[in-house]
mmCIF file with all atom_site columns, C-alpha atoms in Angstrom:
data_model
loop_
_atom_site.group_PDB
_atom_site.id
_atom_site.type_symbol
_atom_site.label_atom_id
_atom_site.label_alt_id
_atom_site.label_comp_id
_atom_site.label_asym_id
_atom_site.label_entity_id
_atom_site.label_seq_id
_atom_site.pdbx_PDB_ins_code
_atom_site.Cartn_x
_atom_site.Cartn_y
_atom_site.Cartn_z
_atom_site.occupancy
_atom_site.B_iso_or_equiv
_atom_site.pdbx_formal_charge
_atom_site.auth_seq_id
_atom_site.auth_comp_id
_atom_site.auth_asym_id
_atom_site.auth_atom_id
_atom_site.pdbx_PDB_model_num
ATOM 1   C CA . UNK S 1 1   ? -16.301 41.576 14.559 1.00 47.00 ? 1   UNK S CA 1
ATOM 2   C CA . UNK S 1 2   ? -16.250 43.997 11.666 1.00 48.00 ? 2   UNK S CA 1
ATOM 3   C CA . UNK S 1 3   ? -18.535 43.077 8.803  1.00 49.00 ? 3   UNK S CA 1
ATOM 4   C CA . UNK S 1 4   ? -17.792 43.715 5.200  1.00 51.00 ? 4   UNK S CA 1
ATOM 5   C CA . UNK S 1 5   ? -20.381 45.167 2.878  1.00 54.00 ? 5   UNK S CA 1
ATOM 6   C CA . UNK S 1 6   ? -23.484 42.997 2.574  1.00 56.00 ? 6   UNK S CA 1
ATOM 7   C CA . UNK S 1 7   ? -23.323 40.693 -0.429 1.00 55.00 ? 7   UNK S CA 1
ATOM 8   C CA . UNK S 1 8   ? -25.880 40.835 -3.190 1.00 58.00 ? 8   UNK S CA 1
ATOM 9   C CA . UNK S 1 9   ? -29.145 39.572 -1.590 1.00 56.00 ? 9   UNK S CA 1
ATOM 10  C CA . UNK S 1 10  ? -29.991 37.531 -4.697 1.00 56.00 ? 10  UNK S CA 1
ATOM 11  C CA . UNK S 1 11  ? -26.638 35.733 -4.515 1.00 55.00 ? 11  UNK S CA 1
ATOM 12  C CA . UNK S 1 12  ? -26.990 35.107 -0.776 1.00 51.00 ? 12  UNK S CA 1
ATOM 13  C CA . UNK S 1 13  ? -30.413 33.559 -1.309 1.00 51.00 ? 13  UNK S CA 1
ATOM 14  C CA . UNK S 1 14  ? -28.836 30.768 -3.349 1.00 76.00 ? 14  UNK S CA 1
ATOM 15  C CA . UNK S 1 15  ? -26.654 29.563 -0.465 1.00 87.00 ? 15  UNK S CA 1
ATOM 16  C CA . UNK S 1 16  ? -29.474 27.641 1.188  1.00 87.00 ? 16  UNK S CA 1
ATOM 17  C CA . UNK S 1 17  ? -32.244 25.547 -0.327 1.00 86.00 ? 17  UNK S CA 1
ATOM 18  C CA . UNK S 1 18  ? -35.560 27.312 -0.856 1.00 87.00 ? 18  UNK S CA 1
ATOM 19  C CA . UNK S 1 19  ? -37.516 24.206 0.109  1.00 90.00 ? 19  UNK S CA 1
ATOM 20  C CA . UNK S 1 20  ? -38.353 24.120 3.844  1.00 91.00 ? 20  UNK S CA 1
ATOM 21  C CA . UNK S 1 21  ? -37.724 20.382 4.115  1.00 93.00 ? 21  UNK S CA 1
ATOM 22  C CA . UNK S 1 22  ? -34.276 20.725 2.576  1.00 92.00 ? 22  UNK S CA 1
ATOM 23  C CA . UNK S 1 23  ? -33.548 23.715 4.804  1.00 92.00 ? 23  UNK S CA 1
ATOM 24  C CA . UNK S 1 24  ? -34.519 21.575 7.787  1.00 92.00 ? 24  UNK S CA 1
ATOM 25  C CA . UNK S 1 25  ? -31.898 19.025 6.749  1.00 91.00 ? 25  UNK S CA 1
ATOM 26  C CA . UNK S 1 26  ? -29.250 21.775 6.655  1.00 90.00 ? 26  UNK S CA 1
ATOM 27  C CA . UNK S 1 27  ? -30.303 22.916 10.135 1.00 91.00 ? 27  UNK S CA 1
ATOM 28  C CA . UNK S 1 28  ? -30.093 19.306 11.339 1.00 91.00 ? 28  UNK S CA 1
ATOM 29  C CA . UNK S 1 29  ? -26.559 19.144 9.892  1.00 89.00 ? 29  UNK S CA 1
ATOM 30  C CA . UNK S 1 30  ? -25.540 21.947 12.259 1.00 88.00 ? 30  UNK S CA 1
ATOM 31  C CA . UNK S 1 31  ? -27.503 20.607 15.254 1.00 89.00 ? 31  UNK S CA 1
ATOM 32  C CA . UNK S 1 32  ? -25.525 17.373 15.032 1.00 90.00 ? 32  UNK S CA 1
ATOM 33  C CA . UNK S 1 33  ? -22.395 19.469 15.545 1.00 90.00 ? 33  UNK S CA 1
ATOM 34  C CA . UNK S 1 34  ? -23.994 21.564 18.285 1.00 89.00 ? 34  UNK S CA 1
ATOM 35  C CA . UNK S 1 35  ? -22.772 19.397 21.157 1.00 93.00 ? 35  UNK S CA 1
ATOM 36  C CA . UNK S 1 36  ? -19.223 19.872 22.535 1.00 93.00 ? 36  UNK S CA 1
ATOM 37  C CA . UNK S 1 37  ? -18.499 16.171 23.044 1.00 96.00 ? 37  UNK S CA 1
ATOM 38  C CA . UNK S 1 38  ? -19.494 15.335 19.473 1.00 96.00 ? 38  UNK S CA 1
ATOM 39  C CA . UNK S 1 39  ? -17.215 18.100 18.200 1.00 93.00 ? 39  UNK S CA 1
ATOM 40  C CA . UNK S 1 40  ? -14.313 16.791 20.300 1.00 95.00 ? 40  UNK S CA 1
ATOM 41  C CA . UNK S 1 41  ? -14.929 13.241 19.037 1.00 96.00 ? 41  UNK S CA 1
ATOM 42  C CA . UNK S 1 42  ? -15.204 14.362 15.437 1.00 94.00 ? 42  UNK S CA 1
ATOM 43  C CA . UNK S 1 43  ? -11.934 16.268 15.698 1.00 93.00 ? 43  UNK S CA 1
ATOM 44  C CA . UNK S 1 44  ? -10.282 13.179 17.226 1.00 95.00 ? 44  UNK S CA 1
ATOM 45  C CA . UNK S 1 45  ? -11.488 11.013 14.338 1.00 96.00 ? 45  UNK S CA 1
ATOM 46  C CA . UNK S 1 46  ? -10.391 13.331 11.524 1.00 92.00 ? 46  UNK S CA 1
ATOM 47  C CA . UNK S 1 47  ? -6.845  12.024 11.142 1.00 89.00 ? 47  UNK S CA 1
ATOM 48  C CA . UNK S 1 48  ? -7.112  8.372  12.098 1.00 94.00 ? 48  UNK S CA 1
ATOM 49  C CA . UNK S 1 49  ? -9.429  5.529  12.970 1.00 97.00 ? 49  UNK S CA 1
ATOM 50  C CA . UNK S 1 50  ? -10.007 4.938  16.692 1.00 98.00 ? 50  UNK S CA 1
ATOM 51  C CA . UNK S 1 51  ? -11.792 2.358  18.784 1.00 97.00 ? 51  UNK S CA 1
ATOM 52  C CA . UNK S 1 52  ? -14.643 3.245  21.108 1.00 96.00 ? 52  UNK S CA 1
ATOM 53  C CA . UNK S 1 53  ? -12.212 2.687  23.998 1.00 97.00 ? 53  UNK S CA 1
ATOM 54  C CA . UNK S 1 54  ? -9.796  5.229  22.499 1.00 98.00 ? 54  UNK S CA 1
ATOM 55  C CA . UNK S 1 55  ? -12.674 7.698  22.192 1.00 98.00 ? 55  UNK S CA 1
ATOM 56  C CA . UNK S 1 56  ? -13.735 7.085  25.802 1.00 98.00 ? 56  UNK S CA 1
ATOM 57  C CA . UNK S 1 57  ? -10.201 7.788  26.973 1.00 98.00 ? 57  UNK S CA 1
ATOM 58  C CA . UNK S 1 58  ? -9.959  10.893 24.790 1.00 97.00 ? 58  UNK S CA 1
ATOM 59  C CA . UNK S 1 59  ? -13.122 12.614 26.046 1.00 97.00 ? 59  UNK S CA 1
ATOM 60  C CA . UNK S 1 60  ? -13.223 11.150 29.553 1.00 97.00 ? 60  UNK S CA 1
ATOM 61  C CA . UNK S 1 61  ? -16.872 10.089 29.555 1.00 97.00 ? 61  UNK S CA 1
ATOM 62  C CA . UNK S 1 62  ? -18.515 6.715  30.097 1.00 97.00 ? 62  UNK S CA 1
ATOM 63  C CA . UNK S 1 63  ? -18.558 4.224  27.254 1.00 96.00 ? 63  UNK S CA 1
ATOM 64  C CA . UNK S 1 64  ? -22.345 4.448  27.043 1.00 96.00 ? 64  UNK S CA 1
ATOM 65  C CA . UNK S 1 65  ? -22.331 8.226  26.592 1.00 97.00 ? 65  UNK S CA 1
ATOM 66  C CA . UNK S 1 66  ? -19.504 8.105  24.060 1.00 98.00 ? 66  UNK S CA 1
ATOM 67  C CA . UNK S 1 67  ? -21.244 5.342  22.118 1.00 96.00 ? 67  UNK S CA 1
ATOM 68  C CA . UNK S 1 68  ? -24.415 7.460  21.987 1.00 96.00 ? 68  UNK S CA 1
ATOM 69  C CA . UNK S 1 69  ? -22.481 10.423 20.587 1.00 97.00 ? 69  UNK S CA 1
ATOM 70  C CA . UNK S 1 70  ? -20.669 8.224  18.076 1.00 97.00 ? 70  UNK S CA 1
ATOM 71  C CA . UNK S 1 71  ? -23.977 6.704  16.988 1.00 96.00 ? 71  UNK S CA 1
ATOM 72  C CA . UNK S 1 72  ? -25.367 10.205 16.392 1.00 95.00 ? 72  UNK S CA 1
ATOM 73  C CA . UNK S 1 73  ? -22.316 11.168 14.329 1.00 96.00 ? 73  UNK S CA 1
ATOM 74  C CA . UNK S 1 74  ? -22.599 7.922  12.360 1.00 95.00 ? 74  UNK S CA 1
ATOM 75  C CA . UNK S 1 75  ? -26.362 8.291  11.790 1.00 93.00 ? 75  UNK S CA 1
ATOM 76  C CA . UNK S 1 76  ? -25.753 11.794 10.442 1.00 92.00 ? 76  UNK S CA 1
ATOM 77  C CA . UNK S 1 77  ? -22.964 10.598 8.155  1.00 92.00 ? 77  UNK S CA 1
ATOM 78  C CA . UNK S 1 78  ? -20.051 12.365 9.860  1.00 94.00 ? 78  UNK S CA 1
ATOM 79  C CA . UNK S 1 79  ? -18.258 9.148  10.826 1.00 96.00 ? 79  UNK S CA 1
ATOM 80  C CA . UNK S 1 80  ? -18.226 5.555  9.633  1.00 96.00 ? 80  UNK S CA 1
ATOM 81  C CA . UNK S 1 81  ? -17.978 2.510  11.855 1.00 96.00 ? 81  UNK S CA 1
ATOM 82  C CA . UNK S 1 82  ? -16.047 -0.663 11.162 1.00 96.00 ? 82  UNK S CA 1
ATOM 83  C CA . UNK S 1 83  ? -16.494 -3.756 13.297 1.00 95.00 ? 83  UNK S CA 1
ATOM 84  C CA . UNK S 1 84  ? -13.570 -6.040 13.961 1.00 95.00 ? 84  UNK S CA 1
ATOM 85  C CA . UNK S 1 85  ? -14.533 -8.877 16.267 1.00 95.00 ? 85  UNK S CA 1
ATOM 86  C CA . UNK S 1 86  ? -16.050 -7.351 19.376 1.00 94.00 ? 86  UNK S CA 1
ATOM 87  C CA . UNK S 1 87  ? -14.550 -3.911 18.765 1.00 94.00 ? 87  UNK S CA 1
ATOM 88  C CA . UNK S 1 88  ? -15.917 -1.053 16.719 1.00 95.00 ? 88  UNK S CA 1
ATOM 89  C CA . UNK S 1 89  ? -13.613 1.480  15.109 1.00 97.00 ? 89  UNK S CA 1
ATOM 90  C CA . UNK S 1 90  ? -14.678 4.917  13.908 1.00 97.00 ? 90  UNK S CA 1
ATOM 91  C CA . UNK S 1 91  ? -13.206 7.416  11.505 1.00 96.00 ? 91  UNK S CA 1
ATOM 92  C CA . UNK S 1 92  ? -14.379 10.671 9.934  1.00 95.00 ? 92  UNK S CA 1
ATOM 93  C CA . UNK S 1 93  ? -16.241 9.998  6.710  1.00 92.00 ? 93  UNK S CA 1
ATOM 94  C CA . UNK S 1 94  ? -15.415 13.165 4.787  1.00 90.00 ? 94  UNK S CA 1
ATOM 95  C CA . UNK S 1 95  ? -12.163 15.139 5.060  1.00 86.00 ? 95  UNK S CA 1
ATOM 96  C CA . UNK S 1 96  ? -14.071 18.347 4.288  1.00 90.00 ? 96  UNK S CA 1
ATOM 97  C CA . UNK S 1 97  ? -15.332 18.199 7.856  1.00 87.00 ? 97  UNK S CA 1
ATOM 98  C CA . UNK S 1 98  ? -11.845 19.317 8.948  1.00 86.00 ? 98  UNK S CA 1
ATOM 99  C CA . UNK S 1 99  ? -12.267 22.451 6.834  1.00 90.00 ? 99  UNK S CA 1
ATOM 100 C CA . UNK S 1 100 ? -15.672 23.079 8.390  1.00 89.00 ? 100 UNK S CA 1
ATOM 101 C CA . UNK S 1 101 ? -14.341 22.638 11.926 1.00 85.00 ? 101 UNK S CA 1
ATOM 102 C CA . UNK S 1 102 ? -11.385 24.927 11.177 1.00 88.00 ? 102 UNK S CA 1
ATOM 103 C CA . UNK S 1 103 ? -13.671 27.597 9.715  1.00 91.00 ? 103 UNK S CA 1
ATOM 104 C CA . UNK S 1 104 ? -16.017 27.338 12.704 1.00 89.00 ? 104 UNK S CA 1
ATOM 105 C CA . UNK S 1 105 ? -13.075 27.721 15.075 1.00 88.00 ? 105 UNK S CA 1
ATOM 106 C CA . UNK S 1 106 ? -11.874 30.824 13.228 1.00 92.00 ? 106 UNK S CA 1
ATOM 107 C CA . UNK S 1 107 ? -15.340 32.380 13.153 1.00 91.00 ? 107 UNK S CA 1
ATOM 108 C CA . UNK S 1 108 ? -15.973 31.696 16.825 1.00 90.00 ? 108 UNK S CA 1
ATOM 109 C CA . UNK S 1 109 ? -12.586 33.095 17.764 1.00 91.00 ? 109 UNK S CA 1
ATOM 110 C CA . UNK S 1 110 ? -13.408 36.302 15.884 1.00 90.00 ? 110 UNK S CA 1
ATOM 111 C CA . UNK S 1 111 ? -16.845 36.509 17.501 1.00 90.00 ? 111 UNK S CA 1
ATOM 112 C CA . UNK S 1 112 ? -16.057 34.953 20.900 1.00 90.00 ? 112 UNK S CA 1
ATOM 113 C CA . UNK S 1 113 ? -17.492 37.618 23.199 1.00 91.00 ? 113 UNK S CA 1
ATOM 114 C CA . UNK S 1 114 ? -20.881 37.744 21.514 1.00 90.00 ? 114 UNK S CA 1
ATOM 115 C CA . UNK S 1 115 ? -21.172 33.962 21.325 1.00 89.00 ? 115 UNK S CA 1
ATOM 116 C CA . UNK S 1 116 ? -20.020 33.423 24.910 1.00 89.00 ? 116 UNK S CA 1
ATOM 117 C CA . UNK S 1 117 ? -22.614 35.827 26.266 1.00 91.00 ? 117 UNK S CA 1
ATOM 118 C CA . UNK S 1 118 ? -25.464 34.838 23.939 1.00 89.00 ? 118 UNK S CA 1
ATOM 119 C CA . UNK S 1 119 ? -28.385 33.519 25.963 1.00 87.00 ? 119 UNK S CA 1
ATOM 120 C CA . UNK S 1 120 ? -30.899 33.223 23.124 1.00 85.00 ? 120 UNK S CA 1
ATOM 121 C CA . UNK S 1 121 ? -29.461 29.991 21.695 1.00 79.00 ? 121 UNK S CA 1
ATOM 122 C CA . UNK S 1 122 ? -29.498 28.115 24.999 1.00 68.00 ? 122 UNK S CA 1
ATOM 123 C CA . UNK S 1 123 ? -33.033 29.262 25.811 1.00 52.00 ? 123 UNK S CA 1
ATOM 124 C CA . UNK S 1 124 ? -34.484 28.720 22.339 1.00 46.00 ? 124 UNK S CA 1
ATOM 125 C CA . UNK S 1 125 ? -32.945 25.236 22.101 1.00 47.00 ? 125 UNK S CA 1
ATOM 126 C CA . UNK S 1 126 ? -34.587 24.163 25.356 1.00 42.00 ? 126 UNK S CA 1
ATOM 127 C CA . UNK S 1 127 ? -37.963 25.420 24.089 1.00 40.00 ? 127 UNK S CA 1
ATOM 128 C CA . UNK S 1 128 ? -37.955 22.971 21.152 1.00 40.00 ? 128 UNK S CA 1
#
């Protein structure tokens, strides 16, 4: 992927919080999206509300695993849950998430080879 000229370092420094605790929250924001099933569920919930059963059918995993992923997305504020009787329905909380997912897809498409062959992320994640 060709890179444009580096932006002004002072301007780039303002993109992320200077405080380590706040920066940790930003990193956590991305870690919540760092699991393929959660991404697939989030995409599914962007346009409409769906029951847990719908989500199970969509991703093809057990209800327990899907519920765990949905709980993570809800705890992190990506989706909201609504109970109706014995059923729980989920929907994306913020429509800006669609923009984020679209941008991520574009960036990963442009940088696919490097990302697909990167071994550092998988190894460093398992070290934590």
